[in-house]
mmCIF file of C-alpha atoms and ligand atoms in Angstrom:
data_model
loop_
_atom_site.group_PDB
_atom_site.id
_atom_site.type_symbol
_atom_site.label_atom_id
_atom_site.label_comp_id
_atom_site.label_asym_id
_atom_site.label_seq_id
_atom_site.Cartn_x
_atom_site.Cartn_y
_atom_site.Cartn_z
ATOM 1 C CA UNK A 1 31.314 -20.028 -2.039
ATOM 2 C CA UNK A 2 34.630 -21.187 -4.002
ATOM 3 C CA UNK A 3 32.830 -24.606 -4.650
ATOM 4 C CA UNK A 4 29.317 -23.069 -5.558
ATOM 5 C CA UNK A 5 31.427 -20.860 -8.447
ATOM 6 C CA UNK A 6 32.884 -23.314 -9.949
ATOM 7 C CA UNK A 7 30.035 -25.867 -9.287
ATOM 8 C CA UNK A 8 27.757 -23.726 -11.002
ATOM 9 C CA UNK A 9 29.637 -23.614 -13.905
ATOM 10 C CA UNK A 10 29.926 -27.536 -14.240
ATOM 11 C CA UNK A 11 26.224 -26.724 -13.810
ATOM 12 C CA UNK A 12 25.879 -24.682 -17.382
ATOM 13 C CA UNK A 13 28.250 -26.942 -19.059
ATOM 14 C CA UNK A 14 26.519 -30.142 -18.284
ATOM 15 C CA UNK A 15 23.169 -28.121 -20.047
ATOM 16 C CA UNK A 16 24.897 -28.290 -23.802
ATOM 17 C CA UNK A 17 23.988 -32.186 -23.475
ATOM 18 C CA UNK A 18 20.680 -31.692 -23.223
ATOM 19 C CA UNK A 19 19.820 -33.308 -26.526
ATOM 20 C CA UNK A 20 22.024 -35.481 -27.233
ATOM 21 C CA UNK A 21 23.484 -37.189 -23.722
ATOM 22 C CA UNK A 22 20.410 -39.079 -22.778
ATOM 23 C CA UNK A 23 19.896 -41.583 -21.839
ATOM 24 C CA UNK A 24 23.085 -40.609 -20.545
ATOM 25 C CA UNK A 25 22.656 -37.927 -17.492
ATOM 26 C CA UNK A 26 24.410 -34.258 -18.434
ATOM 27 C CA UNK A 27 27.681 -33.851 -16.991
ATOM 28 C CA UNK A 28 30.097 -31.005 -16.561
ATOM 29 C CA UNK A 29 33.324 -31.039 -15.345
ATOM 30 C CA UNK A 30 35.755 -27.970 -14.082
ATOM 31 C CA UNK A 31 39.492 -28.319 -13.188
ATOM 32 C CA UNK A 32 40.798 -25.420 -11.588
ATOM 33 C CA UNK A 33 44.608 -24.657 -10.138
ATOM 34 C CA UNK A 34 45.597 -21.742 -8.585
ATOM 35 C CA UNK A 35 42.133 -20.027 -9.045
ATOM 36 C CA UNK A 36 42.088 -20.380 -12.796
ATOM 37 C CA UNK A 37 40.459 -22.707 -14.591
ATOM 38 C CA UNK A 38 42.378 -25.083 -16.591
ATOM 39 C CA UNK A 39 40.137 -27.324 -18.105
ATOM 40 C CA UNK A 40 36.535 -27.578 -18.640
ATOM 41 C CA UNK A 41 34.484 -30.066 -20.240
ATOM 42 C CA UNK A 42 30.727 -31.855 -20.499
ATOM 43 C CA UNK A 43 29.216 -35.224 -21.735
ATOM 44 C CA UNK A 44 27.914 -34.089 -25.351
ATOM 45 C CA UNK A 45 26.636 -37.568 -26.402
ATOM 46 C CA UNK A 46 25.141 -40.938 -25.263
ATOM 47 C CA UNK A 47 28.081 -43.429 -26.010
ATOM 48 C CA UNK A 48 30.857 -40.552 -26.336
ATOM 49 C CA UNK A 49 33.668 -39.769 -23.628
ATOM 50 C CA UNK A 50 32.463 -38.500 -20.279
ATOM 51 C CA UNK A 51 32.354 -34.860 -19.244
ATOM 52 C CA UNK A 52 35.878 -35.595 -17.182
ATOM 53 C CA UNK A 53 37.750 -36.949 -19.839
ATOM 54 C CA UNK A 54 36.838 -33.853 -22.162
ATOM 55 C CA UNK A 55 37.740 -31.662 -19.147
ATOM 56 C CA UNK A 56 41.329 -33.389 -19.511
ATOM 57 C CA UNK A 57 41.299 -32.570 -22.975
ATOM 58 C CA UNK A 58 41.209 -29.016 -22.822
ATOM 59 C CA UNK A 59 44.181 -28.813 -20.615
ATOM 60 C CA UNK A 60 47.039 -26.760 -22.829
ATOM 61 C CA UNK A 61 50.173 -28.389 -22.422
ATOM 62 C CA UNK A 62 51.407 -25.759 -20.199
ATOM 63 C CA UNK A 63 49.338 -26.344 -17.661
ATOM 64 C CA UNK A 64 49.548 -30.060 -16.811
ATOM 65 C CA UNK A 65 52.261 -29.664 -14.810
ATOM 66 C CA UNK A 66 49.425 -28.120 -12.562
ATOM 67 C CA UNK A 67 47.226 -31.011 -11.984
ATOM 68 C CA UNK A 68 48.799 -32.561 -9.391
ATOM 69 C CA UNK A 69 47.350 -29.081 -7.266
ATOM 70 C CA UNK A 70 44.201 -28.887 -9.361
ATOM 71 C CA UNK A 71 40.744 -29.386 -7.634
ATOM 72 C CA UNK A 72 38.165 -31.246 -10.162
ATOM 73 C CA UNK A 73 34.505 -30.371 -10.165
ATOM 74 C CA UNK A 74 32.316 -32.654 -11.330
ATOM 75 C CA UNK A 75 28.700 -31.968 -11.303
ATOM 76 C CA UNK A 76 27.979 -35.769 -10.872
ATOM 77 C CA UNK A 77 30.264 -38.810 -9.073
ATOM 78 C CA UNK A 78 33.091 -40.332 -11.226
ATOM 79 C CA UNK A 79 31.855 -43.380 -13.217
ATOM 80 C CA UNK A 80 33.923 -45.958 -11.575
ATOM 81 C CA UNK A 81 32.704 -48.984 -14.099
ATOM 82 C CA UNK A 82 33.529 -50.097 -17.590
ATOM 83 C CA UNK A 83 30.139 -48.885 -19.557
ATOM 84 C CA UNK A 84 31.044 -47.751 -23.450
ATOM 85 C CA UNK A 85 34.112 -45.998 -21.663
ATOM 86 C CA UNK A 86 36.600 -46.546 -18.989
ATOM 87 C CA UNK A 87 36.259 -45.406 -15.127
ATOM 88 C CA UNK A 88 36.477 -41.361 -14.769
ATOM 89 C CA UNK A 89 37.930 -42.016 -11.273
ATOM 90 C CA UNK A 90 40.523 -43.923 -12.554
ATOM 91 C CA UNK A 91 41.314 -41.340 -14.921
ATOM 92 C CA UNK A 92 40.905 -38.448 -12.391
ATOM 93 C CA UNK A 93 43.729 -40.716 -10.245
ATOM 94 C CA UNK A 94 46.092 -41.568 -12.999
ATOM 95 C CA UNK A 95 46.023 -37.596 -13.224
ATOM 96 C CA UNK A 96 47.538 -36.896 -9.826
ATOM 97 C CA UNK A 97 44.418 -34.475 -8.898
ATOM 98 C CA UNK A 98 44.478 -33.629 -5.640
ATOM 99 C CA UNK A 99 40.793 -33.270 -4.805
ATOM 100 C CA UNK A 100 37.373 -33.745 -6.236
ATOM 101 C CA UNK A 101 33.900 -32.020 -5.572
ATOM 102 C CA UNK A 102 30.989 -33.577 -6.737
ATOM 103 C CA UNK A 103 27.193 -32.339 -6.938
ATOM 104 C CA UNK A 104 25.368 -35.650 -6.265
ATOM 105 C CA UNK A 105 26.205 -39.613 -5.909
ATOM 106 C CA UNK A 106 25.492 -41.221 -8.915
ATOM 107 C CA UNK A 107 22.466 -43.861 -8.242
ATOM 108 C CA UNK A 108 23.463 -46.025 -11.165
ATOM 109 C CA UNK A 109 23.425 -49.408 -9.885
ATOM 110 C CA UNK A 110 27.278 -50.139 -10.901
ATOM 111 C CA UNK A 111 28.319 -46.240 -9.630
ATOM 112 C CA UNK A 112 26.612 -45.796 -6.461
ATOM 113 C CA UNK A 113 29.492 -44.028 -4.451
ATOM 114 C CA UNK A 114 32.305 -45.884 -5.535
ATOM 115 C CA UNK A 115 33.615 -43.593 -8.005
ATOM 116 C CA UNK A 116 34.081 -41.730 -4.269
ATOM 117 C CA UNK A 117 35.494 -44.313 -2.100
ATOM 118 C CA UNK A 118 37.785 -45.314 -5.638
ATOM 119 C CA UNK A 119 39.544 -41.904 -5.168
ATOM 120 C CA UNK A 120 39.218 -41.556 -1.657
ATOM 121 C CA UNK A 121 41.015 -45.242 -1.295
ATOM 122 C CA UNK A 122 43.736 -43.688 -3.681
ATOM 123 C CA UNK A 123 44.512 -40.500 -1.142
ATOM 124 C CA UNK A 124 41.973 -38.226 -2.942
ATOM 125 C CA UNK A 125 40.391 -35.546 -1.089
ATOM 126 C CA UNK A 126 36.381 -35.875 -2.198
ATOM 127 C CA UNK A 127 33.922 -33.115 -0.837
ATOM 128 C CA UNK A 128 30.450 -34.679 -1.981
ATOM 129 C CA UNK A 129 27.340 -32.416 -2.114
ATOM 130 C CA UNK A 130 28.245 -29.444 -3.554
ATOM 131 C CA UNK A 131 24.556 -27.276 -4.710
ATOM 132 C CA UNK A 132 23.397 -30.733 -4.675
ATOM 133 C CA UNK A 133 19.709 -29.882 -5.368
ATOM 134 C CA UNK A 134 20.787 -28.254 -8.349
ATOM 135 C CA UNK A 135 22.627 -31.146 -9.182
ATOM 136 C CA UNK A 136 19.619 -33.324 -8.661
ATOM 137 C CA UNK A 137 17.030 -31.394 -10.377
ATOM 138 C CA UNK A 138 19.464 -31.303 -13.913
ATOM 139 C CA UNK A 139 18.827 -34.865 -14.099
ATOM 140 C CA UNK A 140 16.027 -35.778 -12.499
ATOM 141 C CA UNK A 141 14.655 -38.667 -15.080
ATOM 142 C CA UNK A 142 18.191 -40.556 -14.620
ATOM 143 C CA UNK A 143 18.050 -39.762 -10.692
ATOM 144 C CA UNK A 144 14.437 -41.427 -10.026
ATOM 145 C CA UNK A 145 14.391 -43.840 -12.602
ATOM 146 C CA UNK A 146 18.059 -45.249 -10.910
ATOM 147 C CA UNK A 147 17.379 -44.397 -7.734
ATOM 148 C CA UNK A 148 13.746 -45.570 -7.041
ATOM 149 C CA UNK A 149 13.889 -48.399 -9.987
ATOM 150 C CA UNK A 150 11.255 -46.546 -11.666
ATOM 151 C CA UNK A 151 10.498 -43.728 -14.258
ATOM 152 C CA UNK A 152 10.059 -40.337 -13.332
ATOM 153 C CA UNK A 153 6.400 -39.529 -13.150
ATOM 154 C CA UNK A 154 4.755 -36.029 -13.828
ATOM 155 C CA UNK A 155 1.151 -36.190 -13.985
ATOM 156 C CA UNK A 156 -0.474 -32.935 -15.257
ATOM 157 C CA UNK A 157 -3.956 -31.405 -16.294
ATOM 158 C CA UNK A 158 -5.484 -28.226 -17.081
ATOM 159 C CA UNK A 159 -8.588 -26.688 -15.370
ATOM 160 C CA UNK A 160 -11.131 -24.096 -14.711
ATOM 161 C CA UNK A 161 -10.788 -21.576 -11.715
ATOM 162 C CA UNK A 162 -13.496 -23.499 -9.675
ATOM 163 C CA UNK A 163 -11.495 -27.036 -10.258
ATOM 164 C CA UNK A 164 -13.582 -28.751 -13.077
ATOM 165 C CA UNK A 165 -10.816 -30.349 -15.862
ATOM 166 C CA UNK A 166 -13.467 -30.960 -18.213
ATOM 167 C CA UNK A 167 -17.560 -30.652 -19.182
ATOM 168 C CA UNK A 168 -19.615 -33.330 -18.508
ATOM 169 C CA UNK A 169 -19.983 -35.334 -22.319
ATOM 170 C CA UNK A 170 -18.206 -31.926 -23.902
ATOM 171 C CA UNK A 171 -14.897 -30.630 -24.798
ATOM 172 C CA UNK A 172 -13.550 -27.626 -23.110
ATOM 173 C CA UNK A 173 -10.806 -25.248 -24.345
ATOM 174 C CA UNK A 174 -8.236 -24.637 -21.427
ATOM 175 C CA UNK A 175 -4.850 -24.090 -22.703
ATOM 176 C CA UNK A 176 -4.013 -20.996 -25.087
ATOM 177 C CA UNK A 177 -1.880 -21.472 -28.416
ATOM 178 C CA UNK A 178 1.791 -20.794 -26.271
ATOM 179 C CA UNK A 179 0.525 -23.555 -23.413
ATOM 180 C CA UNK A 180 -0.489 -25.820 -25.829
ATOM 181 C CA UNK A 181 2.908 -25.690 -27.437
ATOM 182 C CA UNK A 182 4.775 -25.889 -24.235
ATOM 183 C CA UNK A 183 2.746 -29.265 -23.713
ATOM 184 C CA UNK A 184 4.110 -30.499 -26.814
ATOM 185 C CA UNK A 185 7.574 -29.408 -26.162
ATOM 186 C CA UNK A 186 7.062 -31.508 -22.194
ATOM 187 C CA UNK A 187 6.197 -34.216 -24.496
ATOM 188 C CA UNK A 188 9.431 -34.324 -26.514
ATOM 189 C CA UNK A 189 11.624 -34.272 -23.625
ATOM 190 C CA UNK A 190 9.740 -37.472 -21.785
ATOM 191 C CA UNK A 191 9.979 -40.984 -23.157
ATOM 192 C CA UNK A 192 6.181 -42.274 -22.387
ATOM 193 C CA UNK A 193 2.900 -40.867 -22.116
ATOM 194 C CA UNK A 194 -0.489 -42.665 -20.683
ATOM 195 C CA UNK A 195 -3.899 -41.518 -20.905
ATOM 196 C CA UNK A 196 -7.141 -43.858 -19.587
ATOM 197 C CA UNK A 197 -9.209 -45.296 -22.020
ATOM 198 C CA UNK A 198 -12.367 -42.874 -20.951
ATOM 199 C CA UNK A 199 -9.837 -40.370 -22.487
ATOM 200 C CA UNK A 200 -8.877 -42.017 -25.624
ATOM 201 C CA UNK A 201 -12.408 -42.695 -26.562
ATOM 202 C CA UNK A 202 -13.686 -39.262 -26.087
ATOM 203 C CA UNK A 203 -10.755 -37.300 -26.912
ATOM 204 C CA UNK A 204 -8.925 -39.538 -29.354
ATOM 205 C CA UNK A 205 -5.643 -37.578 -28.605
ATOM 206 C CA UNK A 206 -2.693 -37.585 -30.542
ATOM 207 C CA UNK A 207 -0.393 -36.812 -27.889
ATOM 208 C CA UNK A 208 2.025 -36.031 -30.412
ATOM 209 C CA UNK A 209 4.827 -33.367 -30.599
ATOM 210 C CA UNK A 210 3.658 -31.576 -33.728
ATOM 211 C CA UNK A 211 4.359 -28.199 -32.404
ATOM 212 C CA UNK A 212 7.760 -29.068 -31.548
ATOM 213 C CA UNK A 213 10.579 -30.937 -32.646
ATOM 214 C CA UNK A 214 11.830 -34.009 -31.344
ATOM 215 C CA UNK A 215 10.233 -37.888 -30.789
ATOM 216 C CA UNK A 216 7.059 -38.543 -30.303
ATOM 217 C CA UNK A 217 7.102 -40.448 -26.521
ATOM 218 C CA UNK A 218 5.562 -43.542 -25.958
ATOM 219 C CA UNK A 219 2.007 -43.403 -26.339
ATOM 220 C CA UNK A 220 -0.074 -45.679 -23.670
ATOM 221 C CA UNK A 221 -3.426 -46.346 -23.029
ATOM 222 C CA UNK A 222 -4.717 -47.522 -19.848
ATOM 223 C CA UNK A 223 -7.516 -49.473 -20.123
ATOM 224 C CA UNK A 224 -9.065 -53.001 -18.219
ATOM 225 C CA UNK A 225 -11.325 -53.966 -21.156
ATOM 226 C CA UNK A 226 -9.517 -52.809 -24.649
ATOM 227 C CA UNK A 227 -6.915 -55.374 -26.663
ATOM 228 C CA UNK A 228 -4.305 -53.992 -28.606
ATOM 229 C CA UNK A 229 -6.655 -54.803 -31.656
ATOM 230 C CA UNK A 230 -9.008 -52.074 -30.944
ATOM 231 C CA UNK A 231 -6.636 -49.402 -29.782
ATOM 232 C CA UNK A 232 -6.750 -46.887 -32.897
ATOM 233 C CA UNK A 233 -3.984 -45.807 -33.832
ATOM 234 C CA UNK A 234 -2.704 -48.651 -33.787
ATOM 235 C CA UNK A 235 0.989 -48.096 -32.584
ATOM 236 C CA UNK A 236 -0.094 -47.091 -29.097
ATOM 237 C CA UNK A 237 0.971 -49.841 -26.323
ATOM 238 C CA UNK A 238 -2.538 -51.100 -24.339
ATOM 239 C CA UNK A 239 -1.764 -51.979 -20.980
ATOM 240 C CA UNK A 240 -4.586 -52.733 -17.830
ATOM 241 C CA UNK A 241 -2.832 -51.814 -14.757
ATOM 242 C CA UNK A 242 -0.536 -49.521 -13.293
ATOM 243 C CA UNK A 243 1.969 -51.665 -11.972
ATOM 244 C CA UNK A 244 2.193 -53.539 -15.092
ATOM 245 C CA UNK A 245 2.951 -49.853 -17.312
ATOM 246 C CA UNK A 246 5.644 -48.962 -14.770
ATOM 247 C CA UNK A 247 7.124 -52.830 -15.154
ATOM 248 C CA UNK A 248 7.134 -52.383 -18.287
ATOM 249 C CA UNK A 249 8.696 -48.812 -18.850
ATOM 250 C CA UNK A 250 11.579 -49.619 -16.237
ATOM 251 C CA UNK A 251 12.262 -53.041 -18.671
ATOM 252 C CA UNK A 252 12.625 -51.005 -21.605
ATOM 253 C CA UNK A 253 14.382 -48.313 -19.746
ATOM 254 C CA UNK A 254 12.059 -45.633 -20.828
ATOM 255 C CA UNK A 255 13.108 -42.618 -17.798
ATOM 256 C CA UNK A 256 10.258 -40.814 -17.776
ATOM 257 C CA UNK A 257 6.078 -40.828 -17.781
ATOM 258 C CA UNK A 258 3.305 -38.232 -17.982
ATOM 259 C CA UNK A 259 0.100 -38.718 -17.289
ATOM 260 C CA UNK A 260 -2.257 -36.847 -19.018
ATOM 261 C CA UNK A 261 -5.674 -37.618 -17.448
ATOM 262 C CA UNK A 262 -8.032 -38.500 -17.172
ATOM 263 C CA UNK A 263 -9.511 -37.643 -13.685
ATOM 264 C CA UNK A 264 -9.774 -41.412 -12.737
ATOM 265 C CA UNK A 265 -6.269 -41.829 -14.164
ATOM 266 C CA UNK A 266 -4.198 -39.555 -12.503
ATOM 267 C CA UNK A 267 -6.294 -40.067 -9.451
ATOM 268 C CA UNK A 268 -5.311 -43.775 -9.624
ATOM 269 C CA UNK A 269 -1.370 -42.420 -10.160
ATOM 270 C CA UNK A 270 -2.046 -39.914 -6.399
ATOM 271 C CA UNK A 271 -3.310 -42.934 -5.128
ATOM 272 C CA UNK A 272 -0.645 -44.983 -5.335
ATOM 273 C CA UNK A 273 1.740 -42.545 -4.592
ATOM 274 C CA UNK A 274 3.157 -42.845 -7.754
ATOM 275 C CA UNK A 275 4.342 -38.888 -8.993
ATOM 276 C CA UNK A 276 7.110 -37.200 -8.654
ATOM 277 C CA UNK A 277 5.518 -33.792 -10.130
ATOM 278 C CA UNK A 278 1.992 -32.603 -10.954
ATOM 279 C CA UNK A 279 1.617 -29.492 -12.990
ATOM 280 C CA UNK A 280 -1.928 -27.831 -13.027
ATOM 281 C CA UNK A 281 -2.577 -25.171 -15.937
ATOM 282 C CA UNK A 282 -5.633 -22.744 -14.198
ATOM 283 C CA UNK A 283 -8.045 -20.958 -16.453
ATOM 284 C CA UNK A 284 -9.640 -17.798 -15.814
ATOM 285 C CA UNK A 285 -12.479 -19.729 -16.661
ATOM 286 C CA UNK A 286 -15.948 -20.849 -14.653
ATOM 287 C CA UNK A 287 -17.976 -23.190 -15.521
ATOM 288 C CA UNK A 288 -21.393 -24.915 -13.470
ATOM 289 C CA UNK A 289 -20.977 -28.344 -13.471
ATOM 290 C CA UNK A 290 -18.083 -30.739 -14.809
ATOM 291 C CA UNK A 291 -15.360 -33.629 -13.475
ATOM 292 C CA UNK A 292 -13.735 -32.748 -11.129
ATOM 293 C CA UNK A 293 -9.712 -32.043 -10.842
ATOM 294 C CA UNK A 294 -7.973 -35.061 -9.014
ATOM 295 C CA UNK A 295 -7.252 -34.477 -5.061
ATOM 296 C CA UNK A 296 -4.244 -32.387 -4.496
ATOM 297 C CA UNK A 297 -1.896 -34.931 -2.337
ATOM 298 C CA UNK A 298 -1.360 -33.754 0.866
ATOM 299 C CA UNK A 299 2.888 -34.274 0.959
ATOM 300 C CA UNK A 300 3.073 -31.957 -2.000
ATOM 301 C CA UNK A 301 4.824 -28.652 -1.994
ATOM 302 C CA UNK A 302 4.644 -25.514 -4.394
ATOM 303 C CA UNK A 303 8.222 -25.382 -6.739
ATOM 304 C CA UNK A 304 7.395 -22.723 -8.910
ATOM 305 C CA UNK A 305 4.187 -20.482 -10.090
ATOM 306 C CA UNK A 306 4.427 -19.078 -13.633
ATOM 307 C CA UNK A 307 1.810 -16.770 -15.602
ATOM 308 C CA UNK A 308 1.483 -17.494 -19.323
ATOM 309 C CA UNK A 309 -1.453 -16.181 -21.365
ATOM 310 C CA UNK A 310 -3.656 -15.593 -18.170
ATOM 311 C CA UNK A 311 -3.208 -18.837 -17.843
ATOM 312 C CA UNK A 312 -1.128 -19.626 -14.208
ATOM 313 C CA UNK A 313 0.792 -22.988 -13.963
ATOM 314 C CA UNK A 314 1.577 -24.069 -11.109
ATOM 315 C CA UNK A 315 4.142 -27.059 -10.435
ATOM 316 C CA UNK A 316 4.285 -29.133 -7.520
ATOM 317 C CA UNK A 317 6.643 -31.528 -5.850
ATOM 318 C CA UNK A 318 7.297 -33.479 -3.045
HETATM 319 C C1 AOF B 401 30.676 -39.694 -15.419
HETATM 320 N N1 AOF B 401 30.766 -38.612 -16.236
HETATM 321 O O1 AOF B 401 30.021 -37.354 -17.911
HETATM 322 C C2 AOF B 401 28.700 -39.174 -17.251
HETATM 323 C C3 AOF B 401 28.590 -40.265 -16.346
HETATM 324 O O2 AOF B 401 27.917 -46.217 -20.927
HETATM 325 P P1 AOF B 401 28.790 -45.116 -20.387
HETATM 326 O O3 AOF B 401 30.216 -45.516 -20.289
HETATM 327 O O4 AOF B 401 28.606 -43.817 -21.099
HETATM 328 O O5 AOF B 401 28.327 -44.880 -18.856
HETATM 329 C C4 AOF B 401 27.068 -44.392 -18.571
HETATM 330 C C5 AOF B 401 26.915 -44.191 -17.093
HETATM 331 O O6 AOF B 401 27.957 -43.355 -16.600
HETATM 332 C C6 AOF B 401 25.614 -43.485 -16.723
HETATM 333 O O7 AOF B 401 24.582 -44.409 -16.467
HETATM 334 C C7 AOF B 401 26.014 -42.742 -15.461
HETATM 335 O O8 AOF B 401 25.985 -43.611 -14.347
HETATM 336 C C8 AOF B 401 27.467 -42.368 -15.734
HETATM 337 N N2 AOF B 401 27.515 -41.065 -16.417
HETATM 338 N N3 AOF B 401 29.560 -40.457 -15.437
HETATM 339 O O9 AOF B 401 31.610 -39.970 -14.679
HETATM 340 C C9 AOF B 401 29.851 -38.329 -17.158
HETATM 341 N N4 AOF B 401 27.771 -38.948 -18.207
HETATM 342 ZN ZN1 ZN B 402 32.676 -41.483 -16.374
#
């Protein structure tokens, strides 16, 4: 219960990097003695100190003789590698903690646990796991993308109440003004977004963020038969298979993917078991004939139900 306090709070910290750390994952750290916190600290910037070594910041004077008892939480493993700053579990060592209790490993390639055996090998106590799902989930992008070598995939459509996502040769109107703008805010916070080419013909999205703030993603079209020439506009990347757009995202480290449809699309993504979320916006809407919404997969899971507008979204996992 101790662990999940202070844990939790590494948990909030690590959230004030949300705009700025990534690449970088968010980090929080926690240094308590003597059930007081001494220190806290998170990772506010891609290429900035570590959430650890602004934890050791914040310790007043008067308290450093009290390290050498402290516990440090970290909501993520000590770095143990040279990136744009030195090894935290070097620094967590050279500090004379006495134990450490992490979320989650880290699954970057030059991490991978030994940041842990680094101060375990020095006489550290480590206790790894700590609301480790929690831990996940805040940085699930930089989990999948290191872990499975990969981005993170979320494919996602909207649809009617009996399961059409669009007319047959006509548009049709699913989201409401406040879903529509939580689309564009999902956009901001991935790197890449596909579409298939039946899509970008007929729909000529944008797939911009101009109802939030932030970068526009990657835009991609899937298609077997278009060149780069004819994609309009003309700063969209053209690519003809899946494989190939997942190559190419994990080469230019780009974390995260959302599919946006259409149905042959996203059914290709299910397919290949390629998702890591789908997220289906439900209309109170019926209509008699349309395409059909892509096959649920059968190893998903329900993570959360929300109502907005009438309108229920539903997200799923595996
Ligand atoms: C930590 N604490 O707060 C963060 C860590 O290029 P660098 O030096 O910033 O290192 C980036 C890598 O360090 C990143 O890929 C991830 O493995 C780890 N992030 N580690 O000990 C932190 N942000
Ligand atoms: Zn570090």
């Amino acid at each position: 219960m101790e662990h999940e306090y202070y844990m939790k709070r590494c948990l909030q910290l690590a959230e004030n990097g949300r705009q700025n750390a990534k690449p970088n994952p968010m980090v929080g750290a926690v240094i308590v003695a003597r059930n007081r916190i001494i220190g806290e600290g998170y990772h506010v910037r891609f290429g900035e100190e570590h959430a650890e070594v602004n934890a050791f910041a914040s310790v007043k004077p008067e308290d450093e003789m009290l390290l050498n008892e402290a516990t440090i939480y970290v909501s993520l493993e000590p770095c143990s590698h040279y990136g744009k700053t030195p090894p935290c579990a070097d620094l967590i060592i050279s500090k004379g903690i006495k134990r450490c209790v992490c979320g989650c490993v880290d699954p970057f390639a030059k991490v991978q646990g030994r940041g842990i055996q680094r101060m375990r090998d020095a006489g550290i106590e480590v206790i790894v796991g700590v609301m480790e799902k929690e831990c996940l989930a805040l940085n699930h992008r930089f989990i999948t993308f290191n872990a499975k070598h990969r981005p993170y995939i979320l494919l996602k459509w909207a649809q009617t109440l009996n399961g059409f996502i669009s007319r047959k040769g006509g548009p049709l109107q699913l989201s409401t003004p406040k879903t529509q703008m939580l689309v564009h805010q999902l956009r901001a916070e991935n790197d890449a977004i596909l579409v298939g080419h039946t899509t970008f013909l007929s729909d000529h999205p944008r797939l911009d963020v101009r109802q939030w703030s932030g970068q526009n993603p990657e835009r991609i079209v899937l298609s077997p038969t278009m060149s780069a020439q004819n994609a309009r506009p003309s700063n969209w990347t053209v690519a003809a298979t899946i494989d190939k757009v997942i190559a190419h995202l994990y080469a230019t480290k780009k974390q995260s993917l959302v599919v946006e449809g259409g149905r042959m699309t996203l059914q290709a993504f299910i397919d290949r078991g390629l998702w890591d979320e789908i997220r289906i916006e439900t209309a109170p809407v019926l209509i008699t004939d349309g395409v059909p919404a892509p096959h649920i997969p059968s190893d998903a899971h329900i993570e959360k139900i929300e109502s907005i507008d009438g309108n229920q979204i539903i997200t799923l996992c595996r």
